[in-house]
Amino acid sequence: MELSGLLQPGELAAAFARLPVFPLFDLGYFIVSVLYLKYEPGAVEMSRRSPFASWLSAMLYCFGSYILADLLLGDSPIDYFSNNSSVLLATAVWYLIFYCPMNLFYKCVSFLPVKLIFVAMKEVVRVRKIAVGVHHAHHHYHDGWFIMVATGWVKGSGVALMSNFEQLLRGIWKPETNEILHMSFPTKASLYGAIFFTLQQTHWLPISKANLIFFFTMFMIVCKVFMTATHSHASPFAPVEDFICPVLFGSVSGGHDNHHHDHHGGSHDASPALSPQPPAKSKEELNEGTRKRKAKKAE
């Protein structure tokens, strides 16, 4: 293929979509995934106490999206573990990050300029998984739009959606960290990406799959690399969501909260007044108590 042909946007997108993700991009995906596991509180201590539990957690971080997608489509949840090359590569990454002497491997891959490269590689895999998930669901349920979106979504953010289950392997239970209640940027982006790929798959979005993969991957790379480099957790979708969500779903008004607070506060304030007061002691009871204290003091 001539260089001038490669420079055309369509040809560039098609060549990019044909790039194999294994082993190079999968390696970056596994490195970043296991790095995030090591950042979790207690993960290093668990790797010393129970290496098997640590390995299971690492496999969930690396292959959790495949497990959830297989469950949604009625396939075996351990089907992907038949891919020996990927499992061995992920296991090697886990071992080097947690057990390499003097933490040399961890120090190298967590060095920010190097880590940014792996973060970009992970987003390449993420978008490819979303596209494959939607395509796979389309074959099972040709007109099942919601199934296609759900499958592509869990393919892109499966490990986050099953984070509570993964925490149980580490002996932690934090239901308040439910990803659906507090969606991170990758989870939201995977959901939006699944919607776009579903529209493209059903021919409602007039763009080729190769172009959609290319442009959405570039968007994800730019956002994630910038957020990682600046240590930012602010979602790029926040301005749009802040404008649209109050219009479509309403906003949390202070009046309801105040009314709720006043209602409960008033009941709490009134409860002491309504609670029965102990009856006042009579004069005879007071005199009897005084005589007992004097007799005890005399003894």
JSON list of C-alpha atoms in Angstrom, two decimals, residues 16 20-30 62 65-66 80 118-132 155-156 217 221:
[
{"chain": "A", "resi": 16, "resn": "PHE", "atom": "CA", "xyz": [-5.78, 0.90, 12.58]},
{"chain": "A", "resi": 20, "resn": "PRO", "atom": "CA", "xyz": [-3.99, -7.08, 16.30]},
{"chain": "A", "resi": 21, "resn": "VAL", "atom": "CA", "xyz": [-4.30, -6.34, 20.01]},
{"chain": "A", "resi": 22, "resn": "PHE", "atom": "CA", "xyz": [-2.37, -9.42, 21.12]},
{"chain": "A", "resi": 23, "resn": "PRO", "atom": "CA", "xyz": [0.27, -9.42, 22.45]},
{"chain": "A", "resi": 24, "resn": "LEU", "atom": "CA", "xyz": [1.42, -5.78, 22.47]},
{"chain": "A", "resi": 25, "resn": "PHE", "atom": "CA", "xyz": [-1.79, -3.92, 23.33]},
{"chain": "A", "resi": 26, "resn": "ASP", "atom": "CA", "xyz": [-2.98, -6.69, 25.62]},
{"chain": "A", "resi": 27, "resn": "LEU", "atom": "CA", "xyz": [0.29, -6.38, 27.49]},
{"chain": "A", "resi": 28, "resn": "GLY", "atom": "CA", "xyz": [-0.38, -2.69, 28.12]},
{"chain": "A", "resi": 29, "resn": "TYR", "atom": "CA", "xyz": [-3.93, -3.51, 29.18]},
{"chain": "A", "resi": 30, "resn": "PHE", "atom": "CA", "xyz": [-2.75, -6.13, 31.69]},
{"chain": "A", "resi": 62, "resn": "CYS", "atom": "CA", "xyz": [-7.76, -8.47, 33.43]},
{"chain": "A", "resi": 65, "resn": "SER", "atom": "CA", "xyz": [-15.30, -7.93, 31.22]},
{"chain": "A", "resi": 66, "resn": "TYR", "atom": "CA", "xyz": [-15.20, -11.24, 29.34]},
{"chain": "A", "resi": 80, "resn": "TYR", "atom": "CA", "xyz": [-11.99, -17.02, 27.96]},
{"chain": "A", "resi": 118, "resn": "PHE", "atom": "CA", "xyz": [0.41, 1.76, 28.65]},
{"chain": "A", "resi": 119, "resn": "VAL", "atom": "CA", "xyz": [-2.71, 3.79, 29.50]},
{"chain": "A", "resi": 120, "resn": "ALA", "atom": "CA", "xyz": [-3.08, 4.69, 25.82]},
{"chain": "A", "resi": 121, "resn": "MET", "atom": "CA", "xyz": [-2.60, 1.03, 24.86]},
{"chain": "A", "resi": 122, "resn": "LYS", "atom": "CA", "xyz": [-5.30, 0.00, 27.32]},
{"chain": "A", "resi": 123, "resn": "GLU", "atom": "CA", "xyz": [-7.81, 2.35, 25.70]},
{"chain": "A", "resi": 124, "resn": "VAL", "atom": "CA", "xyz": [-7.09, 0.78, 22.32]},
{"chain": "A", "resi": 125, "resn": "VAL", "atom": "CA", "xyz": [-8.09, -2.59, 23.78]},
{"chain": "A", "resi": 126, "resn": "ARG", "atom": "CA", "xyz": [-11.10, -1.14, 25.59]},
{"chain": "A", "resi": 127, "resn": "VAL", "atom": "CA", "xyz": [-12.66, 0.33, 22.45]},
{"chain": "A", "resi": 128, "resn": "ARG", "atom": "CA", "xyz": [-11.93, -2.84, 20.47]},
{"chain": "A", "resi": 129, "resn": "LYS", "atom": "CA", "xyz": [-13.66, -4.89, 23.17]},
{"chain": "A", "resi": 130, "resn": "ILE", "atom": "CA", "xyz": [-16.73, -2.64, 23.07]},
{"chain": "A", "resi": 131, "resn": "ALA", "atom": "CA", "xyz": [-16.98, -3.06, 19.30]},
{"chain": "A", "resi": 132, "resn": "VAL", "atom": "CA", "xyz": [-16.52, -6.84, 19.50]},
{"chain": "A", "resi": 155, "resn": "LYS", "atom": "CA", "xyz": [-17.02, -5.52, 27.70]},
{"chain": "A", "resi": 156, "resn": "GLY", "atom": "CA", "xyz": [-15.58, -2.05, 28.12]},
{"chain": "A", "resi": 217, "resn": "THR", "atom": "CA", "xyz": [-10.16, 5.37, 20.41]},
{"chain": "A", "resi": 221, "resn": "ILE", "atom": "CA", "xyz": [-6.68, 8.03, 24.58]}
]
